[in-house]
mmCIF file of C-alpha atoms in Angstrom:
data_model
loop_
_atom_site.group_PDB
_atom_site.id
_atom_site.type_symbol
_atom_site.label_atom_id
_atom_site.label_comp_id
_atom_site.label_asym_id
_atom_site.label_seq_id
_atom_site.Cartn_x
_atom_site.Cartn_y
_atom_site.Cartn_z
ATOM 1 C CA MET W 1 0.068 -0.111 0.169
ATOM 2 C CA THR W 2 1.561 3.498 -1.259
ATOM 3 C CA ASP W 3 1.493 6.318 2.443
ATOM 4 C CA LEU W 4 0.086 9.415 0.384
ATOM 5 C CA ASN W 5 1.801 10.805 3.783
ATOM 6 C CA THR W 6 5.495 10.113 2.610
ATOM 7 C CA ILE W 7 4.727 10.884 -0.964
ATOM 8 C CA ALA W 8 3.965 14.370 0.097
ATOM 9 C CA GLN W 9 6.409 15.076 2.280
ATOM 10 C CA ASN W 10 9.142 13.827 -0.251
ATOM 11 C CA TYR W 11 7.587 15.946 -2.877
ATOM 12 C CA ILE W 12 7.925 18.905 -0.410
ATOM 13 C CA THR W 13 10.951 18.409 0.589
ATOM 14 C CA ALA W 14 12.601 17.802 -2.755
ATOM 15 C CA TRP W 15 10.685 21.717 -3.684
ATOM 16 C CA ASN W 16 12.898 22.490 -0.002
ATOM 17 C CA GLU W 17 16.200 20.884 -1.035
ATOM 18 C CA SER W 18 18.538 23.841 -2.733
ATOM 19 C CA ASP W 19 21.733 21.175 -2.524
ATOM 20 C CA ALA W 20 21.719 19.709 -5.899
ATOM 21 C CA ALA W 21 22.909 16.553 -4.988
ATOM 22 C CA ARG W 22 20.590 16.187 -2.558
ATOM 23 C CA ARG W 23 17.730 17.155 -3.962
ATOM 24 C CA GLN W 24 18.901 14.602 -7.288
ATOM 25 C CA ALA W 25 18.703 11.734 -4.876
ATOM 26 C CA LEU W 26 15.612 13.704 -3.534
ATOM 27 C CA LEU W 27 14.633 13.545 -7.122
ATOM 28 C CA GLU W 28 15.444 9.863 -7.854
ATOM 29 C CA ALA W 29 13.208 8.353 -4.780
ATOM 30 C CA THR W 30 9.907 11.183 -5.715
ATOM 31 C CA PHE W 31 9.504 10.870 -9.401
ATOM 32 C CA THR W 32 9.586 8.022 -12.024
ATOM 33 C CA GLU W 33 12.417 8.594 -14.850
ATOM 34 C CA ASP W 34 9.779 10.029 -17.035
ATOM 35 C CA VAL W 35 8.294 12.757 -14.557
ATOM 36 C CA SER W 36 5.859 15.233 -16.112
ATOM 37 C CA TYR W 37 4.951 18.382 -14.674
ATOM 38 C CA ARG W 38 2.005 20.655 -15.165
ATOM 39 C CA ASP W 39 0.690 24.246 -13.989
ATOM 40 C CA PRO W 40 -0.361 27.180 -15.196
ATOM 41 C CA ILE W 41 3.077 29.157 -15.597
ATOM 42 C CA MET W 42 5.754 26.241 -15.460
ATOM 43 C CA GLN W 43 6.179 22.685 -17.441
ATOM 44 C CA GLY W 44 9.099 20.071 -16.800
ATOM 45 C CA ASP W 45 9.658 16.501 -17.787
ATOM 46 C CA GLY W 46 12.812 14.038 -16.151
ATOM 47 C CA HIS W 47 14.607 14.444 -13.345
ATOM 48 C CA GLU W 48 16.309 17.040 -15.550
ATOM 49 C CA GLY W 49 13.118 18.954 -16.128
ATOM 50 C CA VAL W 50 12.252 19.323 -12.846
ATOM 51 C CA ALA W 51 15.342 20.457 -11.025
ATOM 52 C CA ALA W 52 15.372 22.454 -13.498
ATOM 53 C CA LEU W 53 11.448 23.690 -12.341
ATOM 54 C CA ILE W 54 12.587 23.367 -8.779
ATOM 55 C CA ASP W 55 15.937 25.057 -9.460
ATOM 56 C CA GLY W 56 14.012 28.899 -11.311
ATOM 57 C CA VAL W 57 11.265 28.289 -7.958
ATOM 58 C CA GLN W 58 13.980 28.519 -5.483
ATOM 59 C CA GLN W 59 15.694 31.913 -7.162
ATOM 60 C CA ARG W 60 12.040 34.000 -8.008
ATOM 61 C CA PHE W 61 11.308 33.399 -4.236
ATOM 62 C CA ALA W 62 14.882 33.379 -2.402
ATOM 63 C CA GLY W 63 14.159 32.484 1.056
ATOM 64 C CA PHE W 64 10.750 30.568 0.924
ATOM 65 C CA ARG W 65 9.810 27.569 1.661
ATOM 66 C CA PHE W 66 7.008 25.171 0.678
ATOM 67 C CA SER W 67 5.096 23.267 3.435
ATOM 68 C CA LEU W 68 1.704 20.192 2.687
ATOM 69 C CA LYS W 69 -1.322 22.463 3.902
ATOM 70 C CA GLY W 70 -3.400 19.786 5.739
ATOM 71 C CA GLN W 71 -3.351 15.840 4.395
ATOM 72 C CA PRO W 72 -2.884 14.308 1.723
ATOM 73 C CA ASP W 73 -5.939 11.903 0.023
ATOM 74 C CA GLY W 74 -6.389 9.804 -2.674
ATOM 75 C CA PHE W 75 -7.965 6.315 -4.237
ATOM 76 C CA ALA W 76 -6.662 4.143 -6.970
ATOM 77 C CA ASP W 77 -3.154 5.286 -8.718
ATOM 78 C CA THR W 78 -4.287 9.121 -7.787
ATOM 79 C CA ILE W 79 -3.038 11.782 -5.079
ATOM 80 C CA ARG W 80 -4.314 15.194 -4.017
ATOM 81 C CA PHE W 81 -2.888 17.516 -1.483
ATOM 82 C CA SER W 82 -2.006 20.966 -1.541
ATOM 83 C CA TRP W 83 0.406 23.178 0.000
ATOM 84 C CA ASN W 84 1.567 26.791 1.220
ATOM 85 C CA LEU W 85 4.864 28.687 0.094
ATOM 86 C CA GLY W 86 5.968 31.810 1.746
ATOM 87 C CA PRO W 87 8.697 33.131 4.735
ATOM 88 C CA GLU W 88 9.190 30.204 7.396
ATOM 89 C CA GLY W 89 6.512 31.745 10.882
ATOM 90 C CA ILE W 90 5.045 33.539 8.157
ATOM 91 C CA GLU W 91 1.853 33.354 6.444
ATOM 92 C CA SER W 92 1.706 31.872 2.826
ATOM 93 C CA VAL W 93 2.711 34.283 -0.650
ATOM 94 C CA ILE W 94 1.441 31.249 -3.052
ATOM 95 C CA GLU W 95 -1.078 28.414 -2.488
ATOM 96 C CA GLY W 96 -1.634 25.357 -4.421
ATOM 97 C CA THR W 97 -2.771 21.741 -5.030
ATOM 98 C CA ASP W 98 -1.324 18.673 -6.700
ATOM 99 C CA ILE W 99 -3.315 15.558 -7.940
ATOM 100 C CA GLY W 100 -0.656 13.596 -8.821
ATOM 101 C CA VAL W 101 -0.610 9.728 -10.424
ATOM 102 C CA ILE W 102 1.601 7.258 -8.285
ATOM 103 C CA GLU W 103 3.481 4.525 -10.571
ATOM 104 C CA ASN W 104 5.297 1.928 -8.297
ATOM 105 C CA GLY W 105 5.167 3.806 -4.890
ATOM 106 C CA ARG W 106 6.765 7.367 -6.950
ATOM 107 C CA LEU W 107 5.236 10.025 -8.410
ATOM 108 C CA LYS W 108 4.714 9.778 -12.449
ATOM 109 C CA SER W 109 3.285 13.078 -13.496
ATOM 110 C CA ILE W 110 2.129 16.041 -11.439
ATOM 111 C CA THR W 111 -1.455 18.622 -12.373
ATOM 112 C CA GLY W 112 -0.669 21.630 -9.975
ATOM 113 C CA PHE W 113 -3.372 24.566 -9.388
ATOM 114 C CA LEU W 114 -2.776 27.797 -7.852
ATOM 115 C CA ASP W 115 -5.122 28.338 -4.955
ATOM 116 C CA LYS W 116 -3.645 31.963 -4.319
ATOM 117 C CA VAL W 117 -1.109 34.342 -6.383
ATOM 118 C CA PRO W 118 -0.319 37.474 -5.561
ATOM 119 C CA ALA W 119 -1.392 40.223 -7.220
ATOM 120 C CA GLN W 120 0.480 40.952 -10.132
#
């Protein structure tokens, strides 16, 4: 049985990891090699594609951290979880919900939705 909490927490940990070598190990443990990520702003494929997305988010939002919002849920091969992004100890600036497809305990695809974004 797949542990949805572990999958969601590993996902968040990968997005927060700034060390490239440690992040690569997390990507390999969390995502299938052919992972596909899509949200309204960005997309990436494979470990390299997701790593590039993470790099971009970390550069744009330096000092911000992801955290889980609530508990993940799901059924069959699907997981849904929400997250916060912002400086630690301060109300989140950005919030979202991701839906993923799980294959052999790892995420094969992620579709992200932005629930709260700052005004432009």
